[in-house]
Coordinates of C-alpha atoms (C1' of nucleotides) in Angstrom, one line a residue:
Chain A
M1 CA -30.9 -1.8 5.8
T2 CA -27.9 -1.7 8.1
V3 CA -24.6 -2.3 6.5
R4 CA -22.8 -5.4 7.7
T5 CA -19.4 -6.3 6.4
R6 CA -16.9 -8.9 7.4
F7 CA -13.3 -9.9 7.3
A8 CA -12.9 -13.7 7.1
P9 CA -9.3 -14.7 7.3
S10 CA -8.1 -18.2 7.5
P11 CA -5.4 -18.7 10.1
T12 CA -2.1 -19.0 8.2
G13 CA 0.3 -17.8 10.8
F14 CA 0.6 -14.2 9.7
L15 CA -1.5 -11.2 8.6
H16 CA -0.7 -10.5 5.0
I17 CA -0.9 -7.0 3.7
G18 CA -3.5 -8.1 1.1
G19 CA -5.7 -9.5 3.9
A20 CA -5.1 -6.4 6.0
R21 CA -6.1 -4.1 3.2
T22 CA -9.3 -6.2 2.6
A23 CA -10.0 -5.9 6.3
L24 CA -9.4 -2.1 6.2
Y25 CA -11.8 -1.6 3.2
N26 CA -14.5 -3.6 4.9
W27 CA -13.9 -1.8 8.2
L28 CA -14.0 1.6 6.5
Y29 CA -17.1 0.8 4.6
A30 CA -18.9 -0.3 7.7
R31 CA -17.8 2.7 9.7
R32 CA -18.6 5.1 6.9
H33 CA -22.1 3.9 6.7
G34 CA -22.7 3.4 10.4
G35 CA -22.8 -0.3 10.0
T36 CA -21.3 -3.4 11.7
F37 CA -17.9 -4.9 11.0
L38 CA -17.4 -8.4 12.0
L39 CA -14.6 -10.9 12.1
R40 CA -15.0 -14.5 11.3
V41 CA -12.3 -17.1 11.4
E42 CA -12.4 -19.5 8.5
D43 CA -10.6 -22.4 10.1
T44 CA -12.2 -25.4 8.4
D45 CA -8.8 -26.6 7.4
A46 CA -7.9 -28.0 10.8
D47 CA -4.2 -28.7 9.9
R48 CA -3.4 -25.1 9.5
S49 CA -5.3 -23.4 12.3
T50 CA -3.6 -23.2 15.7
A51 CA -4.3 -20.9 18.6
E52 CA -1.0 -19.2 17.8
S53 CA -1.8 -18.5 14.1
I54 CA -5.2 -17.1 15.0
R55 CA -3.6 -14.9 17.7
I56 CA -1.2 -13.3 15.2
I57 CA -4.0 -12.3 12.9
L58 CA -6.1 -10.8 15.8
D59 CA -3.0 -9.0 17.1
G60 CA -2.3 -7.5 13.6
L61 CA -5.8 -6.2 13.3
Q62 CA -5.7 -4.8 16.8
W63 CA -2.4 -3.0 16.1
L64 CA -3.9 -1.4 13.0
G65 CA -6.9 -0.3 15.1
L66 CA -9.4 -2.2 13.0
D67 CA -11.8 -3.1 15.8
W68 CA -14.6 -5.6 15.1
D69 CA -18.1 -5.3 16.5
E70 CA -18.8 -9.0 16.4
G71 CA -16.3 -11.8 16.5
P72 CA -13.7 -13.5 18.6
G73 CA -13.3 -11.9 22.0
V74 CA -16.3 -9.6 21.7
G75 CA -19.1 -12.1 20.8
G76 CA -22.3 -11.0 19.0
D77 CA -25.7 -12.4 18.1
H78 CA -24.5 -14.3 15.0
G79 CA -21.9 -16.5 16.6
P80 CA -20.0 -18.7 17.0
Y81 CA -17.4 -16.8 14.9
F82 CA -15.1 -19.7 14.3
Q83 CA -16.2 -21.9 11.4
S84 CA -14.9 -25.0 13.2
E85 CA -17.6 -24.4 15.8
R86 CA -20.5 -24.0 13.3
N87 CA -21.0 -27.5 12.0
E88 CA -24.5 -27.8 13.4
I89 CA -25.5 -24.8 11.3
Y90 CA -23.9 -26.2 8.2
D91 CA -25.7 -29.5 8.7
R92 CA -29.0 -27.6 8.8
Y93 CA -28.3 -25.8 5.6
L94 CA -27.1 -29.0 3.9
A95 CA -30.3 -30.7 4.9
R96 CA -32.2 -27.9 3.1
L97 CA -30.2 -28.5 -0.1
E98 CA -30.8 -32.3 0.3
A99 CA -34.6 -31.7 0.7
S100 CA -34.7 -29.5 -2.4
G101 CA -32.6 -32.0 -4.4
H102 CA -29.7 -29.7 -5.0
V103 CA -27.0 -32.1 -3.8
Y104 CA -26.0 -35.7 -4.2
E105 CA -23.4 -38.1 -2.9
D106 CA -20.4 -39.0 -4.9
E107 CA -17.9 -41.5 -3.4
G108 CA -18.7 -40.3 0.1
A109 CA -18.4 -36.6 -0.8
I110 CA -21.4 -34.3 -1.2
R111 CA -21.6 -32.4 -4.4
F112 CA -23.7 -29.4 -5.3
R113 CA -25.7 -29.7 -8.5
V114 CA -24.5 -26.8 -10.6
P115 CA -27.2 -25.2 -12.8
D116 CA -26.7 -25.2 -16.6
K117 CA -27.1 -21.5 -17.2
C118 CA -25.3 -18.3 -17.4
I119 CA -24.8 -16.7 -14.0
T120 CA -24.1 -13.0 -13.8
V121 CA -22.2 -11.3 -11.1
S122 CA -23.1 -7.6 -10.7
D123 CA -19.9 -6.3 -9.1
A124 CA -19.6 -2.8 -7.7
V125 CA -16.1 -2.5 -9.0
C126 CA -15.8 -4.9 -11.9
G127 CA -19.2 -4.5 -13.4
E128 CA -21.2 -7.4 -14.8
V129 CA -19.4 -10.7 -15.2
S130 CA -21.1 -13.8 -16.6
I131 CA -20.1 -17.4 -16.5
N132 CA -21.8 -20.8 -17.2
L133 CA -20.4 -23.1 -14.5
R134 CA -21.6 -26.3 -16.2
E135 CA -19.7 -25.5 -19.3
Q136 CA -16.7 -24.1 -17.4
G137 CA -16.4 -27.0 -15.0
A138 CA -16.8 -29.8 -17.5
R139 CA -13.1 -29.9 -18.1
R140 CA -10.2 -29.2 -15.8
Y141 CA -6.7 -28.2 -16.8
D142 CA -4.1 -30.3 -15.1
K143 CA -1.1 -28.0 -14.5
E144 CA 1.4 -30.8 -13.8
A145 CA 0.5 -32.9 -16.8
K146 CA -0.4 -29.8 -18.9
E147 CA -3.4 -31.4 -20.3
W148 CA -7.2 -31.3 -20.1
V149 CA -9.0 -33.9 -18.0
E150 CA -12.7 -34.6 -17.7
A151 CA -14.2 -33.0 -14.7
N152 CA -17.4 -33.0 -12.7
P153 CA -18.7 -29.4 -12.8
D154 CA -20.7 -30.1 -9.7
F155 CA -18.4 -28.9 -6.9
V156 CA -17.9 -30.7 -3.6
I157 CA -19.2 -28.9 -0.6
K158 CA -18.5 -31.6 2.0
R159 CA -15.7 -34.1 2.3
P160 CA -16.1 -37.8 2.8
Q161 CA -14.5 -37.3 6.2
G162 CA -17.2 -34.8 7.1
G163 CA -15.5 -31.4 6.7
Y164 CA -17.2 -28.7 4.8
I165 CA -15.6 -26.8 2.0
F166 CA -15.0 -23.1 1.7
H167 CA -17.6 -22.1 -1.0
F168 CA -20.4 -23.6 1.1
V169 CA -19.5 -22.4 4.5
N170 CA -18.6 -19.0 3.2
V171 CA -22.1 -18.6 1.7
V172 CA -23.9 -20.1 4.7
D173 CA -22.1 -17.8 7.1
D174 CA -22.7 -14.7 5.0
I175 CA -26.4 -15.6 5.1
E176 CA -26.5 -16.5 8.8
M177 CA -24.4 -13.4 9.7
A178 CA -26.6 -11.2 7.5
I179 CA -23.7 -9.8 5.6
T180 CA -24.9 -7.1 3.2
H181 CA -21.6 -6.2 1.4
V182 CA -18.8 -8.5 0.5
L183 CA -15.6 -6.7 -0.3
R184 CA -12.8 -9.1 -1.1
G185 CA -9.9 -9.7 -3.3
E186 CA -10.3 -10.0 -7.0
D187 CA -9.0 -13.5 -6.8
H188 CA -12.5 -14.4 -5.7
L189 CA -14.2 -13.0 -8.7
S190 CA -14.1 -16.3 -10.6
N191 CA -15.5 -18.1 -7.5
T192 CA -18.5 -15.8 -7.2
P193 CA -20.8 -17.5 -9.6
K194 CA -20.5 -20.6 -7.5
H195 CA -21.5 -18.6 -4.5
L196 CA -24.4 -17.1 -6.4
A197 CA -25.6 -20.5 -7.4
L198 CA -25.6 -21.5 -3.7
F199 CA -27.5 -18.4 -2.7
E200 CA -30.1 -19.1 -5.3
A201 CA -30.5 -22.8 -4.3
L202 CA -31.0 -21.7 -0.7
G203 CA -33.5 -19.1 -1.8
V204 CA -31.6 -16.1 -0.4
N205 CA -30.8 -12.8 -2.0
P206 CA -27.0 -12.5 -2.2
P207 CA -25.1 -9.5 -0.7
L208 CA -23.6 -6.8 -2.8
F209 CA -20.2 -7.9 -4.1
A210 CA -17.2 -5.6 -4.6
H211 CA -14.0 -7.3 -5.8
I212 CA -11.0 -5.1 -5.1
P213 CA -7.8 -5.3 -7.2
L214 CA -4.8 -7.2 -5.9
N215 CA -1.6 -5.8 -4.4
L216 CA 1.4 -7.1 -6.3
N217 CA 5.1 -6.9 -5.4
P218 CA 7.4 -4.6 -7.4
S219 CA 8.0 -7.3 -10.0
G220 CA 4.4 -7.5 -10.7
T221 CA 3.6 -10.9 -9.2
K222 CA 1.5 -11.9 -6.2
M223 CA 3.0 -10.7 -2.9
S224 CA 4.5 -13.5 -1.1
K225 CA 5.4 -13.5 2.6
R226 CA 9.0 -13.0 1.6
D227 CA 8.4 -9.8 -0.2
Q228 CA 9.3 -6.6 1.6
G229 CA 6.2 -5.1 3.2
A230 CA 4.1 -8.2 3.0
L231 CA 3.7 -9.0 6.7
I232 CA 1.9 -6.7 9.1
H233 CA 3.8 -7.6 12.2
E234 CA 7.0 -6.5 10.4
Y235 CA 5.7 -3.0 10.1
Q236 CA 5.4 -2.8 13.8
D237 CA 8.9 -4.2 14.3
N238 CA 10.3 -1.8 11.7
G239 CA 8.9 1.3 13.2
F240 CA 5.8 2.1 11.2
L241 CA 2.8 3.8 12.7
P242 CA -0.5 1.9 12.3
E243 CA -2.2 4.9 11.0
A244 CA 0.4 5.4 8.3
V245 CA 0.1 1.7 7.2
N246 CA -3.6 2.1 7.0
N247 CA -3.1 5.3 5.0
Y248 CA -0.8 3.7 2.5
M249 CA -2.9 0.5 2.2
A250 CA -6.0 2.7 1.5
L251 CA -4.1 4.4 -1.3
L252 CA -3.2 1.1 -3.0
G253 CA -6.4 0.6 -5.0
W254 CA -8.5 3.5 -3.8
S255 CA -8.4 7.2 -4.5
A256 CA -10.1 10.2 -2.9
K257 CA -10.2 11.7 -6.4
D258 CA -8.3 14.8 -5.2
D259 CA -4.7 15.4 -4.5
Q260 CA -4.7 14.5 -0.8
E261 CA -2.2 11.8 0.1
I262 CA -2.1 11.9 3.9
F263 CA -5.2 10.8 5.7
S264 CA -5.9 10.2 9.4
L265 CA -8.1 7.1 10.1
E266 CA -11.0 9.5 10.8
E267 CA -10.5 11.2 7.4
L268 CA -10.4 7.8 5.7
Q269 CA -13.6 6.8 7.4
S270 CA -15.4 9.8 6.1
R271 CA -14.0 9.7 2.6
F272 CA -13.8 6.0 1.7
D273 CA -16.2 5.0 -1.0
L274 CA -16.6 2.1 -3.4
T275 CA -16.7 4.5 -6.4
G276 CA -13.1 5.5 -5.5
V277 CA -11.9 1.9 -5.7
N278 CA -10.1 1.3 -9.0
S279 CA -10.1 -1.8 -11.0
S280 CA -6.5 -2.5 -11.8
N281 CA -3.9 -4.2 -9.7
S282 CA -1.2 -2.1 -8.0
K283 CA 2.5 -2.7 -7.2
F284 CA 3.7 -2.2 -3.7
D285 CA 6.1 0.7 -3.2
Y286 CA 8.1 0.5 0.0
D287 CA 9.6 4.0 -0.4
K288 CA 6.3 5.7 -0.7
C289 CA 5.0 3.7 2.3
R290 CA 8.0 5.1 4.3
W291 CA 7.3 8.6 3.1
V292 CA 3.7 8.3 4.3
N293 CA 4.9 7.1 7.6
G294 CA 7.3 10.1 7.9
E295 CA 4.5 12.5 7.2
H296 CA 2.4 10.9 10.0
L297 CA 5.5 11.1 12.3
K298 CA 5.8 14.8 11.8
K299 CA 2.2 15.4 12.9
L300 CA 2.3 13.2 16.0
P301 CA 1.6 14.9 19.3
A302 CA 4.7 15.0 21.5
A303 CA 3.4 12.6 24.1
T304 CA 2.3 10.1 21.4
L305 CA 5.7 10.3 19.7
L306 CA 7.4 9.6 23.0
A307 CA 5.2 6.6 23.6
E308 CA 5.6 5.2 20.1
A309 CA 9.4 5.8 20.1
A310 CA 10.0 4.4 23.6
P311 CA 10.5 0.8 22.6
F312 CA 13.0 1.7 19.9
L313 CA 14.9 4.0 22.2
T314 CA 15.1 1.3 24.8
R315 CA 16.4 -1.2 22.2
A316 CA 19.1 1.3 21.3
G317 CA 20.2 1.8 24.9
I318 CA 18.5 5.1 25.4
D319 CA 16.4 5.5 28.5
P320 CA 13.0 6.9 27.4
N321 CA 12.5 8.5 30.8
D322 CA 15.7 10.6 30.4
P323 CA 14.5 14.2 30.8
R324 CA 16.4 15.2 27.7
V325 CA 14.4 12.7 25.5
P326 CA 11.3 14.9 24.7
A327 CA 13.5 17.7 23.4
A328 CA 15.7 15.3 21.5
L329 CA 12.6 13.7 19.8
E330 CA 11.6 17.1 18.5
L331 CA 14.9 17.2 16.6
T332 CA 14.0 13.9 14.8
R333 CA 10.7 14.8 13.2
D334 CA 12.2 16.1 10.0
R335 CA 14.9 13.5 9.9
A336 CA 13.3 10.1 10.5
Q337 CA 10.7 8.4 8.4
L338 CA 10.5 5.4 10.7
L339 CA 10.5 5.1 14.5
S340 CA 13.4 2.8 14.1
E341 CA 15.5 5.5 12.5
I342 CA 15.0 7.9 15.5
P343 CA 17.7 6.5 17.8
A344 CA 20.5 6.9 15.3
V345 CA 19.7 10.6 14.9
I346 CA 20.0 11.4 18.6
E347 CA 22.1 8.7 20.2
T348 CA 25.1 10.8 20.4
I349 CA 23.3 13.0 22.9
F350 CA 23.1 10.1 25.3
A351 CA 26.3 8.3 24.5
T352 CA 29.3 8.4 26.9
D353 CA 31.8 7.9 24.1
V354 CA 31.7 9.5 20.7
T355 CA 31.8 7.0 17.8
Y356 CA 33.8 8.7 15.0
D357 CA 32.8 8.1 11.4
E358 CA 36.0 7.7 9.4
A359 CA 34.9 9.5 6.3
S360 CA 33.4 12.4 8.3
V361 CA 36.7 12.8 10.3
A362 CA 38.7 12.6 7.1
K363 CA 36.6 15.3 5.5
V364 CA 37.3 17.7 8.4
R365 CA 41.0 16.9 8.6
E366 CA 41.5 18.1 5.1
K367 CA 41.3 21.6 6.4
A368 CA 44.7 23.1 7.2
E369 CA 43.3 25.5 9.8
L370 CA 41.6 22.7 11.8
P371 CA 43.7 23.1 14.9
R372 CA 43.0 26.8 15.0
I373 CA 39.3 26.1 14.5
L374 CA 39.1 23.6 17.3
A375 CA 41.0 25.8 19.7
A376 CA 38.7 28.7 19.0
L377 CA 35.6 26.6 19.4
T378 CA 36.9 25.0 22.6
D379 CA 37.8 28.4 24.2
G380 CA 34.7 30.1 22.9
L381 CA 32.3 27.6 24.1
A382 CA 34.0 27.1 27.4
D383 CA 33.6 30.8 28.0
A384 CA 30.0 30.9 26.8
G385 CA 27.9 32.7 29.4
D386 CA 24.4 31.5 28.5
W387 CA 24.1 27.8 27.5
S388 CA 21.1 28.3 25.3
V389 CA 20.6 28.2 21.5
E390 CA 21.1 31.9 21.3
G391 CA 24.0 31.9 23.7
I392 CA 25.8 29.1 21.9
K393 CA 25.3 30.7 18.5
A394 CA 26.7 34.0 19.8
A395 CA 29.7 32.1 21.3
I396 CA 30.5 30.3 18.1
H397 CA 30.1 33.5 16.2
E398 CA 32.6 35.2 18.5
A399 CA 35.0 32.3 18.2
A400 CA 34.8 32.6 14.4
G401 CA 35.8 36.2 14.7
H402 CA 38.9 35.4 16.8
A403 CA 39.9 32.7 14.3
E404 CA 39.3 35.1 11.5
L405 CA 36.9 32.8 9.9
K406 CA 33.2 32.7 9.0
M407 CA 30.8 30.9 11.4
G408 CA 29.9 28.4 8.7
A409 CA 33.5 27.2 8.6
L410 CA 33.3 26.2 12.3
M411 CA 30.0 24.4 12.2
L412 CA 31.1 21.2 10.4
P413 CA 34.3 20.7 12.5
C414 CA 32.2 21.3 15.6
R415 CA 29.6 18.8 14.4
V416 CA 32.2 16.1 13.7
A417 CA 34.2 16.8 16.9
V418 CA 31.1 16.6 19.1
T419 CA 28.9 14.0 17.3
G420 CA 31.5 12.1 15.3
R421 CA 29.8 12.6 11.9
T422 CA 28.9 15.2 9.3
S423 CA 25.2 14.6 9.4
G424 CA 22.7 14.4 12.2
A425 CA 20.2 16.5 14.1
D426 CA 20.3 20.3 14.2
L427 CA 23.6 20.9 15.9
V428 CA 23.1 23.8 18.3
P429 CA 20.1 22.2 20.1
V430 CA 22.2 19.1 20.4
L431 CA 24.9 21.1 22.1
V432 CA 22.3 22.5 24.5
L433 CA 21.2 19.1 25.5
L434 CA 24.7 17.8 25.8
G435 CA 25.7 20.5 28.3
K436 CA 28.7 22.7 28.3
D437 CA 31.1 20.4 30.1
E438 CA 30.4 17.5 27.8
V439 CA 30.7 19.6 24.7
V440 CA 34.0 21.1 25.8
R441 CA 35.3 17.7 26.8
R442 CA 34.5 16.3 23.4
L443 CA 36.1 19.2 21.6
R444 CA 39.3 18.8 23.7
D445 CA 39.4 15.1 23.1
F446 CA 38.9 15.5 19.4
G447 CA 41.6 18.2 19.3
A448 CA 44.1 16.0 21.1
M449 CA 43.2 13.1 18.9
S450 CA 43.7 15.2 15.7
A451 CA 47.0 16.6 17.0
D452 CA 48.3 13.0 17.6
A453 CA 47.3 11.9 14.1
Chain B
rG1 C1' -4.4 -24.2 -22.3
rA2 C1' -9.9 -22.5 -21.4
rC3 C1' -12.5 -18.8 -19.0
rC4 C1' -12.5 -14.1 -16.2
rC5 C1' -10.5 -9.2 -15.0
rG6 C1' -7.1 -5.5 -16.2
rU7 C1' -3.5 -1.8 -19.1
rU8 C1' -2.2 6.7 -18.1
rC9 C1' 5.1 9.0 -16.2
rG10 C1' 9.8 3.8 -13.1
rU11 C1' 5.7 3.4 -8.9
rC12 C1' 0.6 5.0 -6.7
rU13 C1' -3.0 7.7 -9.2
rA14 C1' -6.5 12.3 -11.4
rA15 C1' -9.0 13.6 -15.9
rG16 C1' -16.4 9.5 -16.5
rG17 C1' -15.7 12.9 -25.6
rG18 C1' -12.9 19.0 -26.2
rU19 C1' -7.1 20.0 -20.4
rU20 C1' -0.3 22.7 -22.5
rA21 C1' -2.9 14.9 -19.8
rG22 C1' -2.9 17.1 -13.2
rG23 C1' -0.9 15.5 -8.3
rA24 C1' 2.3 12.2 -5.1
rC25 C1' 6.7 8.9 -4.2
rA26 C1' 11.6 8.2 -6.3
rC27 C1' 15.4 10.8 -9.3
rC28 C1' 18.0 15.5 -10.9
rG29 C1' 18.8 21.0 -10.5
rC30 C1' 18.2 25.8 -8.1
rC31 C1' 16.9 28.7 -3.7
rC32 C1' 16.6 29.1 1.6
rU33 C1' 19.4 27.8 6.1
rU34 C1' 26.7 31.0 8.6
rU35 C1' 25.7 23.3 10.5
rC36 C1' 22.3 19.0 9.4
rA37 C1' 17.7 18.6 7.7
rC38 C1' 12.8 20.4 6.6
rG39 C1' 10.8 23.6 3.2
rG40 C1' 10.1 26.4 -1.5
rC41 C1' 10.7 26.6 -6.8
rG42 C1' 11.8 24.0 -11.3
rG43 C1' 13.1 19.7 -14.4
rU44 C1' 13.2 14.5 -16.7
rA45 C1' 9.1 11.2 -17.4
rA46 C1' 2.9 8.3 -19.3
rU47 C1' -2.4 7.4 -22.2
rA48 C1' 0.6 -0.7 -24.7
rC49 C1' -0.4 -1.4 -30.2
rG50 C1' -3.8 -1.5 -34.5
rG51 C1' -8.4 -0.6 -36.3
rG52 C1' -13.1 1.7 -36.0
rU53 C1' -17.4 5.4 -34.1
rU54 C1' -17.2 11.0 -33.8
rC55 C1' -16.2 17.6 -36.0
rG56 C1' -13.3 15.8 -31.9
rA57 C1' -11.1 9.8 -28.2
rA58 C1' -6.8 8.5 -22.5
rU59 C1' -12.2 8.4 -22.2
rC60 C1' -17.0 4.5 -26.4
rC61 C1' -16.6 -0.3 -29.7
rC62 C1' -13.6 -4.4 -31.9
rG63 C1' -9.0 -7.0 -32.4
rU64 C1' -3.8 -7.9 -30.9
rA65 C1' -0.1 -7.9 -27.3
rC66 C1' 1.2 -7.9 -22.3
rG67 C1' 0.0 -8.5 -17.1
rG68 C1' -2.9 -10.7 -13.2
rG69 C1' -6.6 -14.2 -11.5
rU70 C1' -9.6 -18.8 -11.4
rC71 C1' -9.9 -23.6 -13.1
rG72 C1' -9.1 -28.9 -5.8
rC73 C1' -12.4 -33.4 -1.4
rC74 C1' -7.1 -25.1 0.2
rA75 C1' -9.2 -20.7 1.9

RNA sequence: GACCCGUUCGUCUAAGGGUUAGGACACCGCCCUUUCACGGCGGUAAUACGGGUUCGAAUCCCGUACGGGUCGCCA
């Protein structure tokens, strides 16, 4: 039997990390087993679904690289893939339930007759879970009034106005689309007996269910769209790599059972397994997510790094086509965890004016011998014969000798004079990229500025 | 509130009856680097609690506490 999994988002206007992770697990499972991953849009609630809100979700999946084999834009033999276009199919299934006496009308709505028996979900992650829907549904807790009210355990599957309800369309579509494995959030575990009852009434064997634990925010409550890291499009804006986001999402709720933390998508594909999915909720850790991104950044091929960083460079006023950019980018690999942090590391190379950081300047001015250091540096570098890493090092070394100081004593003043701050990219390569004239000019300017002050 | 699921360092997790309870992020220290980082080494830090079962429990069972979820003519 070929594995068929699906991601079935409802268009809410954003792709939430919880949804994205569900999509990832389904995608990985299908890819791992040579199966089919399909995308179905659950837009039965017409108020919320707009072309725009659907587009955002599709864009998010595309950015992550979670391509679907059937669904919007690619078609397939089990379409249409929008629930809003599948009414004729739902009508047909409803007719079957009517014929077998499983439904009845109640004030215009159609209710499904819930069986009075214990229904057991055999879940690949949670084990066996049993519920009697008739007993469970006989009363309902009114949260506002904080009291119990009588309830009809037979749940509605079609509104008086004609629209079908989630539980019903979800089951019908999983049948029609021949879904074999349903991996979804644990918030659906309590709904699953309803779905099993529908499968049984329709005489169809249910798919295998695997309810995955939820991702919580750092305070331990459900991630809302306001929580840091909740929205996929923000990862893109903030300078994350899609592969790193997939890596981190995979780690939230799944383990390869060894000590590996950094995975390429291909590795994830070959390693992902339901037995590695754990059963308790996890809290989102933005710092670790950043670290994972940094690790991926270090491994990126030069050309890819340039392509990924380009929009961020442009935004910071650096021309990605500048011939010095590839070399400059190499200086950022150990210093930036996000693409968005890259410009700050190297912008001084491309700037026409140095921006001096007050604290950094103050630190250097504490030194009594600063004028002597700057003079030695300026003269030494101006006379440097070979403007290369080795040549510059030799020149600085020589300058230190003339000033009767150690080379280390010159490096920080040089850094502040040339770049404006005490921290940044490896200094000597920066000097190389800057060019001798510019470096000497900056040293002179800083020297003059310090003499005035 | 009823029902369901869960509980190992602050966080993500490993250990499926016998380990000095392992790794990673974060944090702290040392080393390396004549700059800034990376890196290396080391440290602080966990089996929620109480009962069983067993020669032996993080691991199996029961209870309690805590957390999450579901209880719609939302998905």
